[in-house]
Coordinates of C-alpha atoms and ligand atoms in Angstrom, one line a residue:
M1 CA -161.2 -91.8 -38.2
T2 CA -162.6 -91.4 -41.7
T3 CA -165.5 -93.3 -43.3
V4 CA -166.1 -93.7 -47.1
T5 CA -169.4 -95.3 -48.0
V6 CA -169.5 -97.4 -51.2
K7 CA -172.9 -97.8 -52.8
A8 CA -172.5 -100.7 -55.2
S9 CA -174.8 -103.9 -55.4
Q10 CA -174.3 -103.8 -51.6
T11 CA -173.8 -100.6 -49.6
Y12 CA -170.9 -100.7 -47.1
D13 CA -168.6 -98.5 -45.1
V14 CA -164.8 -98.4 -45.5
T15 CA -163.4 -97.1 -42.2
I16 CA -159.9 -95.8 -42.0
G17 CA -158.3 -95.1 -38.6
R18 CA -156.4 -96.6 -35.6
G19 CA -157.5 -99.2 -33.1
L20 CA -160.1 -100.7 -35.5
L21 CA -158.9 -104.3 -35.0
D22 CA -160.4 -104.2 -31.5
T23 CA -163.8 -103.2 -33.0
L24 CA -163.9 -106.2 -35.3
G25 CA -166.3 -108.1 -33.0
E26 CA -168.9 -105.3 -33.1
E27 CA -168.5 -104.9 -36.8
A28 CA -169.0 -108.7 -37.2
A29 CA -172.1 -108.6 -35.0
R30 CA -173.6 -106.1 -37.4
A31 CA -172.6 -108.0 -40.5
F32 CA -173.2 -111.7 -39.6
Q33 CA -176.4 -113.3 -38.2
G34 CA -174.7 -116.5 -37.2
R35 CA -172.3 -117.1 -34.3
T36 CA -169.3 -118.6 -36.1
V37 CA -166.6 -116.6 -37.9
C38 CA -163.6 -118.0 -39.8
I39 CA -160.6 -115.6 -40.0
V40 CA -158.5 -116.2 -43.1
S41 CA -155.0 -115.0 -42.9
D42 CA -151.5 -115.8 -44.0
S43 CA -148.2 -116.9 -42.4
N44 CA -146.9 -113.3 -42.4
V45 CA -149.8 -111.6 -40.8
A46 CA -151.3 -114.2 -38.5
P47 CA -148.4 -114.2 -36.0
H48 CA -148.9 -110.4 -35.5
Y49 CA -152.7 -109.9 -35.5
L50 CA -154.6 -113.2 -35.4
S51 CA -155.0 -113.4 -31.6
Q52 CA -156.1 -109.7 -31.3
A53 CA -158.7 -110.3 -34.0
T54 CA -159.8 -113.6 -32.4
H55 CA -160.2 -111.9 -28.9
S56 CA -162.3 -109.1 -30.4
L57 CA -164.6 -111.6 -32.0
E58 CA -164.8 -113.8 -28.9
R59 CA -165.7 -110.8 -26.8
A60 CA -168.6 -110.2 -29.1
G61 CA -169.8 -113.8 -28.5
F62 CA -168.5 -115.5 -31.7
T63 CA -167.0 -119.0 -32.0
V64 CA -163.8 -118.2 -34.0
L65 CA -162.0 -120.5 -36.5
A66 CA -158.8 -119.7 -38.3
F67 CA -157.5 -120.8 -41.7
V68 CA -153.9 -119.7 -42.2
F69 CA -152.0 -120.4 -45.4
P70 CA -148.4 -119.7 -46.6
A71 CA -147.9 -116.1 -47.6
G72 CA -147.3 -115.2 -51.2
E73 CA -149.1 -114.7 -54.5
E74 CA -147.9 -118.1 -55.5
H75 CA -150.4 -119.5 -53.0
K76 CA -153.4 -117.6 -54.3
N77 CA -154.3 -120.6 -56.3
G78 CA -156.9 -123.3 -56.8
H79 CA -155.3 -125.6 -54.2
T80 CA -155.5 -123.1 -51.4
Y81 CA -158.9 -122.0 -52.4
L82 CA -160.3 -125.6 -52.4
S83 CA -158.6 -126.3 -49.1
L84 CA -160.3 -123.3 -47.6
L85 CA -163.7 -124.4 -48.9
E86 CA -163.2 -127.9 -47.6
Y87 CA -162.3 -126.5 -44.2
L88 CA -165.4 -124.3 -44.1
A89 CA -167.5 -127.4 -45.0
Q90 CA -165.8 -129.6 -42.5
E91 CA -166.5 -127.0 -39.8
H92 CA -170.2 -126.7 -40.9
L93 CA -170.2 -123.0 -41.6
T94 CA -173.6 -121.9 -42.8
R95 CA -174.7 -118.9 -44.9
A96 CA -175.5 -117.0 -41.7
D97 CA -171.9 -117.3 -40.5
G98 CA -169.1 -115.2 -42.0
L99 CA -165.5 -114.9 -43.1
V100 CA -162.9 -112.2 -42.1
A101 CA -160.0 -111.5 -44.5
L102 CA -157.1 -110.5 -42.3
G103 CA -154.1 -109.6 -44.5
G104 CA -152.9 -108.0 -47.7
G105 CA -154.3 -108.3 -51.3
V106 CA -153.6 -112.1 -51.6
V107 CA -155.6 -112.8 -48.5
G108 CA -158.4 -110.5 -49.5
D109 CA -158.8 -111.8 -53.0
L110 CA -158.8 -115.4 -51.9
T111 CA -161.1 -114.9 -49.0
G112 CA -163.5 -112.9 -51.1
F113 CA -163.7 -115.6 -53.8
A114 CA -164.3 -118.3 -51.2
A115 CA -167.0 -116.1 -49.6
A116 CA -168.6 -115.5 -53.1
T117 CA -168.7 -119.3 -53.8
Y118 CA -169.0 -121.2 -50.6
L119 CA -172.7 -122.2 -50.3
R120 CA -173.2 -119.8 -53.2
G121 CA -172.2 -116.9 -51.1
I122 CA -171.6 -116.1 -47.4
P123 CA -170.9 -112.6 -46.0
F124 CA -167.3 -111.4 -45.4
L125 CA -165.4 -108.5 -43.9
Q126 CA -162.1 -107.1 -45.2
L127 CA -159.4 -106.1 -42.8
P128 CA -156.5 -105.0 -45.1
T129 CA -153.1 -104.9 -43.3
T130 CA -151.1 -103.3 -46.1
L131 CA -151.3 -100.0 -47.9
L132 CA -151.8 -101.8 -51.2
A133 CA -154.8 -103.8 -50.0
A134 CA -156.2 -100.7 -48.2
V135 CA -156.2 -98.4 -51.3
D136 CA -157.1 -101.0 -53.9
A137 CA -157.7 -104.7 -53.3
S138 CA -160.0 -104.6 -50.3
V139 CA -162.5 -102.2 -51.8
G140 CA -164.8 -102.7 -54.8
G141 CA -165.6 -106.4 -54.7
K142 CA -163.0 -107.8 -57.1
T143 CA -162.1 -111.3 -55.8
A144 CA -160.0 -113.9 -57.5
I145 CA -157.4 -116.6 -57.6
D146 CA -154.7 -117.2 -60.2
L147 CA -154.7 -120.1 -62.7
E148 CA -151.7 -121.7 -64.3
R149 CA -152.3 -119.5 -67.4
G150 CA -152.4 -116.2 -65.5
K151 CA -153.3 -113.9 -62.7
N152 CA -156.9 -113.4 -61.4
L153 CA -158.3 -115.6 -64.1
A154 CA -161.0 -117.1 -61.8
G155 CA -163.0 -114.8 -59.6
A156 CA -166.2 -113.0 -58.9
F157 CA -167.5 -109.5 -58.2
Y158 CA -168.6 -109.8 -54.6
Q159 CA -168.7 -106.9 -52.2
P160 CA -167.7 -107.2 -48.5
K161 CA -170.1 -106.2 -45.7
A162 CA -167.5 -103.7 -44.4
V163 CA -163.8 -102.8 -44.7
L164 CA -161.7 -101.9 -41.6
C165 CA -158.4 -100.3 -42.5
D166 CA -156.6 -100.3 -39.2
L167 CA -153.5 -98.2 -39.7
D168 CA -152.0 -99.7 -36.5
T169 CA -151.5 -102.9 -38.4
W170 CA -149.0 -101.2 -40.6
A171 CA -146.6 -100.8 -37.7
T172 CA -145.1 -104.2 -38.6
L173 CA -144.8 -103.6 -42.3
P174 CA -141.3 -103.7 -43.8
A175 CA -140.5 -100.5 -45.7
D176 CA -140.4 -102.2 -49.1
I177 CA -144.0 -103.4 -48.6
L178 CA -145.1 -99.8 -47.9
S179 CA -143.3 -98.7 -51.0
D180 CA -145.1 -101.4 -52.9
G181 CA -148.4 -100.0 -51.9
C182 CA -147.3 -96.6 -53.2
A183 CA -147.5 -97.9 -56.7
E184 CA -151.3 -98.0 -56.4
V185 CA -151.3 -94.5 -54.9
I186 CA -149.3 -93.3 -57.8
K187 CA -151.8 -94.9 -60.1
Y188 CA -154.6 -92.7 -58.6
G189 CA -152.3 -89.7 -59.2
M190 CA -151.7 -90.7 -62.9
I191 CA -155.4 -91.2 -63.6
G192 CA -156.4 -87.8 -62.3
D193 CA -155.3 -86.7 -58.8
A194 CA -152.0 -84.9 -59.5
D195 CA -151.8 -83.6 -55.9
L196 CA -151.3 -87.2 -54.8
L197 CA -148.1 -87.3 -56.8
D198 CA -146.8 -84.2 -55.0
T199 CA -147.7 -85.7 -51.6
L200 CA -145.8 -88.9 -52.5
A201 CA -142.8 -87.0 -53.7
K202 CA -142.6 -85.2 -50.3
G203 CA -142.8 -88.6 -48.6
D204 CA -144.1 -87.3 -45.2
F205 CA -147.5 -89.1 -45.6
R206 CA -146.0 -92.2 -44.2
E207 CA -146.2 -90.7 -40.7
D208 CA -150.0 -90.1 -41.0
P209 CA -151.4 -92.0 -44.0
E210 CA -155.1 -91.6 -43.1
E211 CA -155.8 -88.8 -45.5
V212 CA -154.0 -90.3 -48.5
V213 CA -155.7 -93.6 -48.0
A214 CA -159.1 -92.1 -47.6
R215 CA -158.5 -90.0 -50.7
C216 CA -157.5 -93.0 -52.8
I217 CA -160.5 -95.0 -51.6
A218 CA -162.9 -92.1 -52.4
H219 CA -161.5 -92.1 -56.0
K220 CA -162.1 -95.9 -56.2
R221 CA -165.6 -95.5 -54.7
D222 CA -166.5 -93.0 -57.4
L223 CA -165.4 -95.4 -60.2
V224 CA -166.9 -98.5 -58.6
E225 CA -170.2 -96.7 -58.2
Q226 CA -170.2 -95.7 -61.8
D227 CA -169.1 -99.1 -63.2
E228 CA -169.1 -101.9 -60.6
F229 CA -168.6 -104.6 -63.2
D230 CA -165.6 -103.1 -64.9
T231 CA -166.9 -102.6 -68.4
G232 CA -166.2 -98.9 -68.7
S233 CA -164.8 -96.2 -66.5
R234 CA -163.6 -98.6 -63.7
Q235 CA -161.0 -99.8 -66.2
L236 CA -159.0 -96.7 -65.4
L237 CA -158.1 -98.5 -62.2
N238 CA -156.4 -101.2 -64.3
L239 CA -153.7 -98.7 -65.4
G240 CA -150.4 -100.6 -65.5
H241 CA -152.1 -103.9 -64.6
T242 CA -152.2 -105.6 -68.0
I243 CA -148.5 -105.6 -68.6
G244 CA -147.9 -105.7 -64.8
H245 CA -149.8 -109.0 -64.4
A246 CA -147.8 -110.4 -67.3
A247 CA -144.6 -109.4 -65.6
E248 CA -145.8 -111.0 -62.3
K249 CA -146.6 -114.2 -64.1
L250 CA -143.2 -114.3 -65.9
G251 CA -141.6 -114.0 -62.5
N252 CA -143.7 -116.9 -61.2
Y253 CA -145.3 -114.5 -58.7
T254 CA -142.1 -114.5 -56.6
D255 CA -139.6 -112.3 -58.5
L256 CA -141.7 -109.2 -58.5
T257 CA -144.3 -107.9 -56.0
H258 CA -147.6 -106.6 -57.3
G259 CA -146.6 -103.0 -56.7
Q260 CA -143.3 -103.5 -58.5
A261 CA -145.1 -105.1 -61.4
V262 CA -147.7 -102.3 -61.6
A263 CA -144.9 -99.7 -61.6
I264 CA -143.3 -101.4 -64.6
G265 CA -146.7 -101.7 -66.2
M266 CA -147.5 -98.0 -65.7
V267 CA -144.2 -97.0 -67.4
A268 CA -145.0 -99.3 -70.3
A269 CA -148.5 -97.8 -70.6
M270 CA -147.1 -94.2 -70.6
R271 CA -144.6 -95.1 -73.3
L272 CA -147.3 -96.7 -75.4
S273 CA -149.5 -93.6 -74.8
A274 CA -146.7 -91.3 -75.9
L275 CA -146.2 -93.4 -79.1
L276 CA -149.9 -92.8 -79.8
G277 CA -149.2 -89.1 -79.8
N278 CA -150.3 -88.2 -76.2
E279 CA -148.3 -86.0 -73.8
D280 CA -145.2 -88.0 -72.7
L281 CA -145.4 -88.5 -68.9
T282 CA -142.9 -91.3 -68.8
A283 CA -139.9 -89.3 -67.4
P284 CA -141.7 -87.7 -64.4
L285 CA -143.3 -91.1 -63.6
I286 CA -140.0 -92.9 -63.7
D287 CA -138.5 -90.2 -61.4
L288 CA -141.2 -90.6 -58.8
L289 CA -141.1 -94.4 -58.9
K290 CA -137.4 -94.3 -58.3
H291 CA -137.8 -91.8 -55.5
I292 CA -140.3 -94.3 -53.8
G293 CA -137.9 -97.2 -54.4
L294 CA -139.9 -98.9 -57.1
P295 CA -138.5 -100.2 -60.4
Ligands
LIG301 N1 -157.9 -103.2 -58.9 C1 -158.7 -102.6 -59.9 C2 -160.1 -102.6 -59.6 O1 -160.6 -102.9 -58.5 O2 -160.9 -102.3 -60.4

């Protein structure tokens, strides 16, 4: 088990290891003063892990509610967000109670934004169940929903109370979703950790991803601690995302996954960089993306 501590406007631990879903109740007891927790999840993840998460919280004495919405970026919108807020209000959650985001990046972004805004802010925990969410979306406090005009256009910087990356929850991940997360790992390689690119090229990290995940999160921690609100060095983490978000939007959030779009966006960024006279890294990047199974 590895722990990375993030010192932002709130200090919290990101724990990476196995069997962590069963410790959710203890983590929630540290994070929340109240006795009610609402788990937010989607239709892909809930059938696998909702009951395990619920039992852990119940063992710790919590009353557990669940809000499950249809999986997919196209549901990370104002409609789902308002339905969640109405549900929390209907169930009388107070600011002492808490939310748990159980799922990938879509679940984490939506839950975080609801946590930031319901009653002007209630605490939440992130339990990322994909590589992509573990190495990027669940850490650093960016929360958001998409608007008609584009991705992540309404959101807040709002840090979780803790992040539990339970690698056991990846057992049910389809291979293409794991490849999708590799786009964000390659991003950390392209912005400074070239060894990560070698590790990905070898491919054996899939058996034991803890070290790679912890390393990516440590890079993210460093940038978030320098620039929590994304006005300077944190923008390195947006490599490939500007054009990538446009590609996702053009595909109505269904034709391309986030990782695929970021892969395309990074190649575009490398091409633009080369046009500006910098070293041309486009060809090795394309080779690695193809090797991983990304466009
Ligand atoms: N996903 C980029 C960031 O958190 O800054």
